Tab-separated table of C-alpha atoms in Angstrom:
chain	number	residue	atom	x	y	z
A	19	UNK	CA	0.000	0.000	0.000
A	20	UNK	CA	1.818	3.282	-0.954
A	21	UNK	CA	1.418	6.455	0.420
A	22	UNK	CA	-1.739	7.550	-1.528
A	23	UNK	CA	-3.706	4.697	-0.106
A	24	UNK	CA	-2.456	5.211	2.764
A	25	UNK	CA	-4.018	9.097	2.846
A	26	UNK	CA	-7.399	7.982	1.009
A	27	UNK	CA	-8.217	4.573	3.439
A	28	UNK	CA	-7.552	7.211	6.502
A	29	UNK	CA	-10.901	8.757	5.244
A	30	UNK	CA	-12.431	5.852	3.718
A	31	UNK	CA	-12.408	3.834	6.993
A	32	UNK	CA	-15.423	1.200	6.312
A	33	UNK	CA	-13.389	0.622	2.936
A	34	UNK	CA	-10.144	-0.704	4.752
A	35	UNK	CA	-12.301	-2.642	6.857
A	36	UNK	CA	-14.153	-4.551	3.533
A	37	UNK	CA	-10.388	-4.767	2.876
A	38	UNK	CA	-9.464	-7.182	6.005
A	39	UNK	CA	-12.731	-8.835	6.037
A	40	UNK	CA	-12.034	-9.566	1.983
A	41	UNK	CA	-8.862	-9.635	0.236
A	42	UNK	CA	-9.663	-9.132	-3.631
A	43	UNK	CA	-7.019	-11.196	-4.649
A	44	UNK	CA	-7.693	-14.241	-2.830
A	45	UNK	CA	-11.401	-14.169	-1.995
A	46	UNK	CA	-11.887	-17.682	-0.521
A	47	UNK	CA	-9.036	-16.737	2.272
A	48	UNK	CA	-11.015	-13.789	3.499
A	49	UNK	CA	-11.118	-13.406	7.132
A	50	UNK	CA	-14.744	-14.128	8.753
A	51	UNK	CA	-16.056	-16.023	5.863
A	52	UNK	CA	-17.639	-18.476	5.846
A	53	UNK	CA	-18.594	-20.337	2.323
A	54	UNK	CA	-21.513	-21.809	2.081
A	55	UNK	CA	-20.394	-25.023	0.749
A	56	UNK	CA	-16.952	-26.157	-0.196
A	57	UNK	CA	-15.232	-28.497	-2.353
A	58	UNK	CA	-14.098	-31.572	-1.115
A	59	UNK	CA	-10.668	-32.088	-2.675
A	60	UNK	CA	-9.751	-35.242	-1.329
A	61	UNK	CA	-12.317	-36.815	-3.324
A	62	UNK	CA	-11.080	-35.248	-6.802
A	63	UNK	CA	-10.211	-36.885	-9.649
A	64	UNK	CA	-6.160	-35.802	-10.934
A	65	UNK	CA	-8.028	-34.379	-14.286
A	66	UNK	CA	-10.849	-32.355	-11.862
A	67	UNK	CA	-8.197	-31.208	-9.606
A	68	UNK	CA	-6.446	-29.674	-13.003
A	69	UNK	CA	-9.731	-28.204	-14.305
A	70	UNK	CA	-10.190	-26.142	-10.672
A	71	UNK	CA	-6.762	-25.131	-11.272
A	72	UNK	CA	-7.456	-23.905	-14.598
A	73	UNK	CA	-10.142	-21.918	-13.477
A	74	UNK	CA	-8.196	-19.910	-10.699
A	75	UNK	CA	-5.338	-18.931	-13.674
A	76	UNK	CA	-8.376	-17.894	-16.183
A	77	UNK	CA	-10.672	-15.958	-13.615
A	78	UNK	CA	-9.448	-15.907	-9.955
A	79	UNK	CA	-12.322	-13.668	-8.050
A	80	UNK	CA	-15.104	-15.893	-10.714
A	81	UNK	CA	-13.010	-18.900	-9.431
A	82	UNK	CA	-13.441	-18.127	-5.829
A	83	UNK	CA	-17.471	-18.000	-6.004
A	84	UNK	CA	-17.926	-20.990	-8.802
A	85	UNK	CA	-16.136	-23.200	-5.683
A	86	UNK	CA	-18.794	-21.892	-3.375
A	87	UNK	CA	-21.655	-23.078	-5.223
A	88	UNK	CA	-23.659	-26.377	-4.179
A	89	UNK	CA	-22.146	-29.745	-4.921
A	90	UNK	CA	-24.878	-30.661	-7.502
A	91	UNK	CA	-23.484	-27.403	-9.268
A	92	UNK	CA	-20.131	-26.755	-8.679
A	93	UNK	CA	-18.730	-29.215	-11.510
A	94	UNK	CA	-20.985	-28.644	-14.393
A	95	UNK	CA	-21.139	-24.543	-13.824
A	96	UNK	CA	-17.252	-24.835	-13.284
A	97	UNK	CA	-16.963	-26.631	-16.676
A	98	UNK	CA	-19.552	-24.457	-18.553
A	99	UNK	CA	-17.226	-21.429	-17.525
A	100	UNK	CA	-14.158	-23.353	-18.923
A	101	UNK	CA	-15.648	-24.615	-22.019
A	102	UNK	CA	-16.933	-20.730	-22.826
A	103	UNK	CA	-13.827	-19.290	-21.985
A	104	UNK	CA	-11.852	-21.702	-24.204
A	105	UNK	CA	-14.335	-20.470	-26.876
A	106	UNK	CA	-13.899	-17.126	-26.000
A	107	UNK	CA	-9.597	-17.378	-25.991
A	108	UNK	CA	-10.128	-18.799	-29.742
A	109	UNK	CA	-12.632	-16.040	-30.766
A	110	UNK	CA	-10.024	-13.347	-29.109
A	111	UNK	CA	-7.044	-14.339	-30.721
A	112	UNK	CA	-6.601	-12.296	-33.488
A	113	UNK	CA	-3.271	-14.053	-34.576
A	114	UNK	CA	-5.532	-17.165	-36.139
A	115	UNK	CA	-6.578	-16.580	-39.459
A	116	UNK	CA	-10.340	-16.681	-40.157
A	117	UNK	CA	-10.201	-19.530	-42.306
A	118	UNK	CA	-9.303	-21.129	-39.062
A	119	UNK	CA	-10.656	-19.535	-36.450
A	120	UNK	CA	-14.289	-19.455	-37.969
A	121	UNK	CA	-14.785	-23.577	-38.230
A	122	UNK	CA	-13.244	-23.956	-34.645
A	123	UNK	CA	-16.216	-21.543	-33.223
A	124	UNK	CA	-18.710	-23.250	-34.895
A	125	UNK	CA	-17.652	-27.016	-33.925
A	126	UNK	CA	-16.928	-26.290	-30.936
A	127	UNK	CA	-19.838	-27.650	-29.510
A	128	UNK	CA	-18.644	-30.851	-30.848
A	129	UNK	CA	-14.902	-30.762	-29.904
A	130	UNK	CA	-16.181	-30.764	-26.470
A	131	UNK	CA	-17.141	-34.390	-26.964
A	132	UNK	CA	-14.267	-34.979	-28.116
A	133	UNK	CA	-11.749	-37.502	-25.901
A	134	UNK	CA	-8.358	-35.886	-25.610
A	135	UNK	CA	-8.694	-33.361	-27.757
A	136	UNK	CA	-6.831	-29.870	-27.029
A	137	UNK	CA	-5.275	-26.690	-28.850
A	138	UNK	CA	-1.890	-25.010	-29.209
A	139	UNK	CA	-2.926	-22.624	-32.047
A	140	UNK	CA	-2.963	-19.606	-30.005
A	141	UNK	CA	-0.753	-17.027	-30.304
A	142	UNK	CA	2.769	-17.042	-27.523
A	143	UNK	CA	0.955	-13.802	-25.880
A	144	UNK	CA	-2.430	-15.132	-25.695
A	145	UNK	CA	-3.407	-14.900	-21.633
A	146	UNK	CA	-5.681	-18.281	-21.549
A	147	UNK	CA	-3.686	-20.093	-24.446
A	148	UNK	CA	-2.648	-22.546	-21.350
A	149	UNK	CA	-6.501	-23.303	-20.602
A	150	UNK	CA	-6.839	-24.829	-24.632
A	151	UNK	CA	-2.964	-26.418	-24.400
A	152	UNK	CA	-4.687	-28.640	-21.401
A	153	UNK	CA	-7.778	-28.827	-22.644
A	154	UNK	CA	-8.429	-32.495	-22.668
A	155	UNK	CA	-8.572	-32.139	-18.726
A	156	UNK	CA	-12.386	-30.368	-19.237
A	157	UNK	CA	-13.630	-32.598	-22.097
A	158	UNK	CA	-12.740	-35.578	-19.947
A	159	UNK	CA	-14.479	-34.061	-16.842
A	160	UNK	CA	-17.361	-33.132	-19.253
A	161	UNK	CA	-18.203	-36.455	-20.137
A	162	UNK	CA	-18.815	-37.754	-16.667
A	163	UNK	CA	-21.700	-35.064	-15.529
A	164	UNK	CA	-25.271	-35.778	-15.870
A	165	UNK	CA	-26.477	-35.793	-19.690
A	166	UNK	CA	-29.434	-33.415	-19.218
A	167	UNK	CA	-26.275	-30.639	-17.971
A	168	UNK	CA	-24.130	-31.586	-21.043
A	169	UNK	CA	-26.967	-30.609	-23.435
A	170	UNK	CA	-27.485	-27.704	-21.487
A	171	UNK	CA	-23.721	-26.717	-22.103
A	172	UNK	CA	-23.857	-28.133	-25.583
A	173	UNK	CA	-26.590	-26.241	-26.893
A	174	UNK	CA	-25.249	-22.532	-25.624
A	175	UNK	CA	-21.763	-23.748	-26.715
A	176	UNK	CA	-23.198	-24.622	-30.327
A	177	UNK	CA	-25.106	-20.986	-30.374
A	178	UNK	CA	-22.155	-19.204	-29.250
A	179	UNK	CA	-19.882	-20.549	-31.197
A	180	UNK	CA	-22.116	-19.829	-34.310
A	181	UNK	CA	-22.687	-16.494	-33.110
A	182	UNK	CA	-18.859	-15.469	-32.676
A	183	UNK	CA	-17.972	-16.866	-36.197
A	184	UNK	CA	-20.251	-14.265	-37.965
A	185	UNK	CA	-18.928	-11.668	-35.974
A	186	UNK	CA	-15.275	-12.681	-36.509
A	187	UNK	CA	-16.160	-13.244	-40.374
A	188	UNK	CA	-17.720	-9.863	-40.712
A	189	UNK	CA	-14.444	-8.205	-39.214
A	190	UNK	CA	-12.513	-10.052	-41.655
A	191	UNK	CA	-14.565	-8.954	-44.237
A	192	UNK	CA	-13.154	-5.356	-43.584
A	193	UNK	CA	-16.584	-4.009	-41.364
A	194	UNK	CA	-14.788	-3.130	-38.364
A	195	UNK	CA	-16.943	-2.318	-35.452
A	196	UNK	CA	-20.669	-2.542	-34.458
A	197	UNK	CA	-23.483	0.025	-36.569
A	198	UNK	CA	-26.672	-0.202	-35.259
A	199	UNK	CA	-27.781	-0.526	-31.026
A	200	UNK	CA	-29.555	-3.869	-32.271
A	201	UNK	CA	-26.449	-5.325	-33.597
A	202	UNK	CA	-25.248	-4.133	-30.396
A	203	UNK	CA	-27.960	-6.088	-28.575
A	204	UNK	CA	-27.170	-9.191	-30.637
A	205	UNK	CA	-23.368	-9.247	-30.500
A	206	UNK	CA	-23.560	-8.923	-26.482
A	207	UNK	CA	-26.363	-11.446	-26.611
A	208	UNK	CA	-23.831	-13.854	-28.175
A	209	UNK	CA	-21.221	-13.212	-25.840
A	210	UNK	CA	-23.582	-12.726	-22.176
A	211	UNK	CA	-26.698	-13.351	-22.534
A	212	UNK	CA	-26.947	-17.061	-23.704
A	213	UNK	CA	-24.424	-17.785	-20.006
A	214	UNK	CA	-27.305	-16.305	-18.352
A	215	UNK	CA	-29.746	-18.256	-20.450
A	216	UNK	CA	-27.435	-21.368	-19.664
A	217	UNK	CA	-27.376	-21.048	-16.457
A	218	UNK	CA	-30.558	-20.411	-16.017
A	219	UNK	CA	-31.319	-23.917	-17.128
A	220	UNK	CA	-28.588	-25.347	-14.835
A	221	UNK	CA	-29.809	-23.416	-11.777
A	222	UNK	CA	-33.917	-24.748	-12.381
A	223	UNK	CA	-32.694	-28.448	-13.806
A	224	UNK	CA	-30.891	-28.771	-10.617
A	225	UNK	CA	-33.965	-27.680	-8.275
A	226	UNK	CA	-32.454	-24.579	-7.180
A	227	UNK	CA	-34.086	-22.188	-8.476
A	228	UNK	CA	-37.430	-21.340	-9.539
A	229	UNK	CA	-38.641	-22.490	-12.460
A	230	UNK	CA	-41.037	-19.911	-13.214
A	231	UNK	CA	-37.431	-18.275	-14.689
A	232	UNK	CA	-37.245	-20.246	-17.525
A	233	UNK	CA	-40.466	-19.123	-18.814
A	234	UNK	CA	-38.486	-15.415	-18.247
A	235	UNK	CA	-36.055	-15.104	-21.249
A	236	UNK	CA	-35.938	-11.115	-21.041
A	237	UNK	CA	-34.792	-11.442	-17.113
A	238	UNK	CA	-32.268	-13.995	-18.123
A	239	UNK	CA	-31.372	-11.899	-21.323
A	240	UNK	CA	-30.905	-8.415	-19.295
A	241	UNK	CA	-28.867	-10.650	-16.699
A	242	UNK	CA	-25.983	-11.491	-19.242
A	243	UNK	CA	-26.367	-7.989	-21.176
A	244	UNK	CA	-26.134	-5.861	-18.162
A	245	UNK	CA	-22.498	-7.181	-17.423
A	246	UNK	CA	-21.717	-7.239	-21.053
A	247	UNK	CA	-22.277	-3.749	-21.302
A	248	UNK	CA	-21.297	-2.510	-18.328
A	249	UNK	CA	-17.825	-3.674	-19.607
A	250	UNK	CA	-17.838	-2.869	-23.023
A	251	UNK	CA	-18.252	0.935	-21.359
A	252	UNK	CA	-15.239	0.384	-18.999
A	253	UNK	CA	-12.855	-1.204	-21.578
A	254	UNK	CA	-13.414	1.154	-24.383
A	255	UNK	CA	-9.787	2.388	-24.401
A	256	UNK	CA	-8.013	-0.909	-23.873
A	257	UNK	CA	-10.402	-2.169	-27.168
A	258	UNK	CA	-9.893	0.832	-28.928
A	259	UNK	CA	-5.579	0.202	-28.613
A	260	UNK	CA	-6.643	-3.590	-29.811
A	261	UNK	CA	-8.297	-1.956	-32.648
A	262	UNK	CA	-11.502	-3.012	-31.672
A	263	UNK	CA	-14.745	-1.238	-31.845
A	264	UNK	CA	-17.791	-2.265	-29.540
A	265	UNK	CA	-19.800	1.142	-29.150
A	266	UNK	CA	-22.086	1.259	-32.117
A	267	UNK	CA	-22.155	3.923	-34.517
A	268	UNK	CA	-26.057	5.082	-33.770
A	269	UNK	CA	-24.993	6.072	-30.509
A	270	UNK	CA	-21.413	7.908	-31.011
A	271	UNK	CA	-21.877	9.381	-34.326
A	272	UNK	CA	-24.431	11.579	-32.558
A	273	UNK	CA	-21.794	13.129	-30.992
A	274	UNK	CA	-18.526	12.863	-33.022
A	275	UNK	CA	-17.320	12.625	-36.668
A	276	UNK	CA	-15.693	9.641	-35.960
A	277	UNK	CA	-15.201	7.316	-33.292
A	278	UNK	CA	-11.078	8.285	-32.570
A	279	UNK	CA	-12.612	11.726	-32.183
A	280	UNK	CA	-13.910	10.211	-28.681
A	281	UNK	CA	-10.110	10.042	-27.245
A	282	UNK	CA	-9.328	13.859	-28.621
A	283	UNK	CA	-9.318	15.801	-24.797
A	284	UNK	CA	-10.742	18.828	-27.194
A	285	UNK	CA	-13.977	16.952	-27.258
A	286	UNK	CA	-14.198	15.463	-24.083
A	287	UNK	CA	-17.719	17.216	-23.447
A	288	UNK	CA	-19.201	15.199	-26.330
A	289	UNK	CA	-17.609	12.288	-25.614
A	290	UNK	CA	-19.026	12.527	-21.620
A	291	UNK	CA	-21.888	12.471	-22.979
A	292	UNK	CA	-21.976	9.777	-25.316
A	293	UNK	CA	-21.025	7.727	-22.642
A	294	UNK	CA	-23.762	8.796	-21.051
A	295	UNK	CA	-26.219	7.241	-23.315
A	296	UNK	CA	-23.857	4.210	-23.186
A	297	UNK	CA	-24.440	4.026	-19.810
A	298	UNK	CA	-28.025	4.953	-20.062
A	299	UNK	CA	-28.585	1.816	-22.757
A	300	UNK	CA	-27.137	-0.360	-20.077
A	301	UNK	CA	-28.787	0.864	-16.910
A	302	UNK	CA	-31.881	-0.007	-18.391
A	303	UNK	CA	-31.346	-4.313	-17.817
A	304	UNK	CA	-30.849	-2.960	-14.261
A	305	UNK	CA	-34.553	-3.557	-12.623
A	306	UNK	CA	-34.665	-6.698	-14.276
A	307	UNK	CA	-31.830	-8.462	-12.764
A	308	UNK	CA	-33.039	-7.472	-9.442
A	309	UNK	CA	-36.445	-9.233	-10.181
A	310	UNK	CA	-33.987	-12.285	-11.849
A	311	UNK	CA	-32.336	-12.110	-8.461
A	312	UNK	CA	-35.812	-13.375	-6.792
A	313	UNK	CA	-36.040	-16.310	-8.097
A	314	UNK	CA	-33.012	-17.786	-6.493
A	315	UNK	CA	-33.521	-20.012	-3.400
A	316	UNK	CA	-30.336	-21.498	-2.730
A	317	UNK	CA	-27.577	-18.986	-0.918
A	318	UNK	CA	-24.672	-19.880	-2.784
A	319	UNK	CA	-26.541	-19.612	-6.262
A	320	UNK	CA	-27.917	-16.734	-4.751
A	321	UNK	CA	-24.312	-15.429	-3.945
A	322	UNK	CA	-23.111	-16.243	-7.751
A	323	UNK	CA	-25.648	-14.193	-9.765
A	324	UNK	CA	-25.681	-11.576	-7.411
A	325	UNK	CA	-21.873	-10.503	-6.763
A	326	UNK	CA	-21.889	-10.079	-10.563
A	327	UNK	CA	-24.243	-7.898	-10.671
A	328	UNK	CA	-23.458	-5.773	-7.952
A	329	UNK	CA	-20.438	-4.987	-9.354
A	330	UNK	CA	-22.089	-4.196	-12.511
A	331	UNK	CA	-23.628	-1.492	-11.536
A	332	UNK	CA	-20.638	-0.098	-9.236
A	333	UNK	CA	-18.915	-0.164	-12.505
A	334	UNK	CA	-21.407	1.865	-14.365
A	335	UNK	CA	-21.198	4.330	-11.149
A	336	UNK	CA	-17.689	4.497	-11.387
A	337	UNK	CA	-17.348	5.487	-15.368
A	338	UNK	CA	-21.014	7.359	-15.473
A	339	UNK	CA	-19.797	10.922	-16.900
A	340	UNK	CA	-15.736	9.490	-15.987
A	341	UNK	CA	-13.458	11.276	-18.580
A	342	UNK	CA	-10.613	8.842	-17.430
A	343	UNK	CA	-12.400	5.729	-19.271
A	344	UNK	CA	-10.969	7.541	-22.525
A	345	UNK	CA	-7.570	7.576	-21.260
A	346	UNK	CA	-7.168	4.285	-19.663
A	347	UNK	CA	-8.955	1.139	-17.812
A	348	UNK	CA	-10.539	2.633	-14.906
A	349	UNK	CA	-10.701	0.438	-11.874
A	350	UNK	CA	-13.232	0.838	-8.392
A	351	UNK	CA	-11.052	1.033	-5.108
A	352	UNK	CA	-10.227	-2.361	-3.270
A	353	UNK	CA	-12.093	-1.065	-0.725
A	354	UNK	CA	-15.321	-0.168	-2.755
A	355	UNK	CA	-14.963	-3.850	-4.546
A	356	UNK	CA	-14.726	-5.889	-1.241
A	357	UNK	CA	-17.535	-3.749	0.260
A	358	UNK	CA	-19.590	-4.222	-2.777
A	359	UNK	CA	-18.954	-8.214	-2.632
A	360	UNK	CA	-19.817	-8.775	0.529
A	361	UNK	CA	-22.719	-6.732	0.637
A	362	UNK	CA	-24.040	-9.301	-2.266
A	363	UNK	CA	-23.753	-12.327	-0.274
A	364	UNK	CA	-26.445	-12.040	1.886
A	365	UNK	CA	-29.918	-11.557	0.294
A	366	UNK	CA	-32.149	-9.949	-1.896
A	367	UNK	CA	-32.809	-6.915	0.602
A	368	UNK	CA	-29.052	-5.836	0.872
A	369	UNK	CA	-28.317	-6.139	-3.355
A	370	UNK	CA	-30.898	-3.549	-3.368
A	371	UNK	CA	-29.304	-1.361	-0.998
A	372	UNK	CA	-26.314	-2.021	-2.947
A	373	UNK	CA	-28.042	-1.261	-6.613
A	374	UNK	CA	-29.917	2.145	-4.781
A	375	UNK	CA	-26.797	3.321	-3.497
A	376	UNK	CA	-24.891	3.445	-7.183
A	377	UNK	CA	-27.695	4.518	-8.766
A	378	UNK	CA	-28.228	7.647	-6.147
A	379	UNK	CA	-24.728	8.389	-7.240
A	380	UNK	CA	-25.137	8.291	-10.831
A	381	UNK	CA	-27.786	10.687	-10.393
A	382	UNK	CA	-25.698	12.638	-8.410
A	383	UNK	CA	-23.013	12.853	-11.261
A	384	UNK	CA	-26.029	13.562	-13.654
A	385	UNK	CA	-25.927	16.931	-15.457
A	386	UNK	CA	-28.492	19.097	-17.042
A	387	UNK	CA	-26.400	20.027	-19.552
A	388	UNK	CA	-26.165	16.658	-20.654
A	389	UNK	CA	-29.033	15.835	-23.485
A	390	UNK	CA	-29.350	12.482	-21.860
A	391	UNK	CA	-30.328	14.087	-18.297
A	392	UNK	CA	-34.099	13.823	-18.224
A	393	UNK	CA	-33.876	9.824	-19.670
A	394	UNK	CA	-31.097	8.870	-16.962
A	395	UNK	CA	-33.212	10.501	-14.160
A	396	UNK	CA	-35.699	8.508	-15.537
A	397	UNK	CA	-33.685	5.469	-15.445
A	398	UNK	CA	-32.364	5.830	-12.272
A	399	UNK	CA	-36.240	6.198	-10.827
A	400	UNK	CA	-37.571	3.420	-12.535
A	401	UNK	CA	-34.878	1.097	-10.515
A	402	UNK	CA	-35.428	3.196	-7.330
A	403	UNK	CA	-39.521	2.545	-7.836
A	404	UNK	CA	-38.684	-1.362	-8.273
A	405	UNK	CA	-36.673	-1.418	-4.958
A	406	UNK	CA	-39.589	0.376	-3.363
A	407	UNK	CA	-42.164	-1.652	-4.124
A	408	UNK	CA	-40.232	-4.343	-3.002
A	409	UNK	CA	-38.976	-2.832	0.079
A	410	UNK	CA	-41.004	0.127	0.633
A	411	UNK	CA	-38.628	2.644	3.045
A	412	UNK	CA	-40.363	4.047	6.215
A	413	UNK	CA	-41.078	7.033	7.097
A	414	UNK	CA	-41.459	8.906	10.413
A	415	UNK	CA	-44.882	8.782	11.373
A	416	UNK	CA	-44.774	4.560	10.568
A	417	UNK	CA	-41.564	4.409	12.853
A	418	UNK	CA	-43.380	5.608	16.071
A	419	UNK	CA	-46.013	3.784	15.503
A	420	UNK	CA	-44.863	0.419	14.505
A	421	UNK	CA	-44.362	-2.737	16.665
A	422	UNK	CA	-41.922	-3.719	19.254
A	423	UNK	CA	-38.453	-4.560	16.842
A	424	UNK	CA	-39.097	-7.531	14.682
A	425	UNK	CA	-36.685	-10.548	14.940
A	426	UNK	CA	-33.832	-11.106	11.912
A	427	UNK	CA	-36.108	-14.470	11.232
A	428	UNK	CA	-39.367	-12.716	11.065
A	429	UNK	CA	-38.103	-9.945	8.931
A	430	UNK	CA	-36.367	-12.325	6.661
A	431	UNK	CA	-39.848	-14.474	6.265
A	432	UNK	CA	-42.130	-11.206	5.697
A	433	UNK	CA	-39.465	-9.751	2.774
A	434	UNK	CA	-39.543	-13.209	1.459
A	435	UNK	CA	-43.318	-13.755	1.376
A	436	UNK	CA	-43.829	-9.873	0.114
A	437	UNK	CA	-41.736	-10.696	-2.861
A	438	UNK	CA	-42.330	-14.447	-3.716
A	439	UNK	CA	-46.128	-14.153	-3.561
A	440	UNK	CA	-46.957	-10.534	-4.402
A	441	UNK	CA	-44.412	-9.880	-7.033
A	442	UNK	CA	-42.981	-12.681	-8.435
A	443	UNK	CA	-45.514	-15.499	-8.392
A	444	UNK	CA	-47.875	-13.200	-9.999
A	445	UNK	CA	-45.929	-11.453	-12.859
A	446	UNK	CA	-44.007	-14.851	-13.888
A	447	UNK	CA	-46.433	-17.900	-12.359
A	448	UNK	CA	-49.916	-16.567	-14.011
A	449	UNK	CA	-48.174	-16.771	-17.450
A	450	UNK	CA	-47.766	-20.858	-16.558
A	451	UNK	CA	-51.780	-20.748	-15.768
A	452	UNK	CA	-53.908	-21.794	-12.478
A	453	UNK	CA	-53.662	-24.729	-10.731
């Protein structure tokens, strides 16, 4: 810690706590924690044992919660991350040729049944190359979970896969970048929101979740896309040096010629606010996830969807009107990470504390001057309403007047049967029909 932290945790106090109570870099070793399940590595195959490994060098902090999650889940959601991200480190790689690349996406969803099979056609600088050199370790592991999980996986790999390759082939074909905000919706689609649609099916097939979701495509949709966007936002300089282009063109040619004119400090106003309707396109998946979030039972899957999220939308706080996001990859404090996390592994009640706190401060960052102002307002009050109606606040005149101080248990059954049967049994469980 150098001296500047040193200066900013003296006045950030509750930060440096989050700090000692969670340690970013190894999350599983963070003092008074206790995980809700954990893996029992004695009774791990050499192969499995490799794959876990695999996934702490691809994805450390995503590691850490995976190995939380409920035995029935731990393996096949473990694997579904590796098999995507091996997908993901072939569609990155821009050192293999299309004619390559393109019928490796698409097949993929057959390699994986593949015995033995791995890949050493990634480039000497490619960060995951490792994860495809070892490969055969997940396809073996693959093969021994239940069938109705490997179609799951199958299925999303096979429309991933498909989904990449006509990106990938369009860029080679000399149409860099993305035009329109539906091609934007796809493309992020592709890449998020079939996980979420994936692991939907994973969290219901195993019993953990309810299954009014899968009857809920948009919540699983906005689920994948709010993270997906939420980073394209953040990363825009770090793609833009990789020559990429994820912003479409119907949002930042409203504000610039072109899109290097975005990274020219003479326009930084426009280019404040085109982020702003970035952030504004992405904000909108926000009320949704919360409502996603209530239909998870089970702590630990609880725990998984959630800690994503949260940091989502401390993300879109943090580069909401941030001129730094044109000049480099802006990161949230340790503190404000760990704080976030563990705020997001309790329950329902406490993610919405965490989503109304970063949304009061995007509206605190908002601007008149800006010509998105009046639809981010907006924006931010349609998630505040859905976090009222939920958990309506209290005011005054209810606080003198209310009962003696509920217990923790009776609190946590009269949130629970305010949202399960008011809210969510009736907007997704009429659509199913009476019984």
């Amino acid at each position: 810690m150098g001296a500047a932290d040193v200066i900013y945790y003296t006045f950030h106090l509750l930060e440096l706590r989050s700090i000692v109570q969670c340690n970013v870099s190894q999350l599983r070793r963070k003092i008074w924690h206790h995980p809700v399940h954990e893996r029992e590595k004695d009774k791990e195959s050499v192969s499995l044992k490799v794959c876990f490994d695999l996934l702490d060098q691809t994805s450390r902090s995503f590691s850490a919660v995976i190995q939380e999650l409920h035995p029935e889940l731990l393996i096949p959601v473990a694997l579904f991350y590796l098999i995507l991200r091996g997908l993901d480190t072939i569609e990155d790689d821009m050192t293999i040729p299309i004619e390559k690349k393109d019928p490796l996406l698409r097949d993929f969803h057959t390699i994986i049944e593949k015995e033995g099979w791995s890949f050493n056609g990634n480039g000497p600088d490619e960060k995951d190359r490792e994860l495809l050199v070892q490969f055969h370790y997940v396809t073996e592991e693959y093969r021994k979970i239940k069938p109705v999980y490997r179609q799951i996986i199958n299925e999303i790999t096979r429309k991933m896969g498909a989904g990449m390759a006509d990106y990938c082939k369009k860029a080679a074909e000399g149409k860099v970048g993305v035009e329109t905000v539906e091609e934007y919706d796809e493309y992020c689609y592709y890449v998020a929101g079939l996980v979420g649609n994936g692991l939907t099916q994973l969290f219901v097939e195993s019993e953990l979740a309810n299954p009014a979701l899968n009857e809920r495509p948009q919540l699983q949709k906005s689920m994948g896309l709010f993270l997906q966007k939420t980073n394209i936002i953040r990363d825009i300089r770090e793609d833009w040096n990789d020559k990429r282009r994820f912003w479409p063109r119907e949002i930042w040619s409203k504000y610039v010629d072109n899109f290097e004119d975005l990274f020219n400090p003479a326009n930084q106003e426009a280019a404040l606010n085109c982020s702003s309707e970035m952030v504004l396109n992405s904000l909108n998946h926000a009320d949704e996830c919360l409502f996603y979030l209530a239909g998870l039972k089970e702590q630990s899957v609880f725990n998984f969807a959630a800690i994503p999220q949260s940091m989502a939308i401390a993300t879109l706080a943090l580069v909401f009107r941030n001129p730094d996001i044109f000049k480099k990859n802006v990161k949230m404090t340790k503190g404000t990470a760990c704080q976030t996390m563990l705020d997001s592994t309790q329950n329902l009640s406490k993610v919405c504390q965490v989503f109304r706190k970063f949304v009061q401060q995007i509206r605190k960052k908002n601007t008149a001057k800006d010509p998105n102002f009046l639809q981010i307002s907006i924006a931010c009050g349609k998630v505040e309403q859905f976090i009222e109606t939920i958990f309506p606040s209290q005011n005054p005149e209810s606080v003198v007047r209310q009962k003696p101080p509920e217990t923790e248990a009776e609190k946590k059954e009269r949130l629970e049967a305010r949202w399960d049967i008011s809210k969510f049994s009736m907007c997704t469980l009429n659509e199913r029909g009476r019984s």
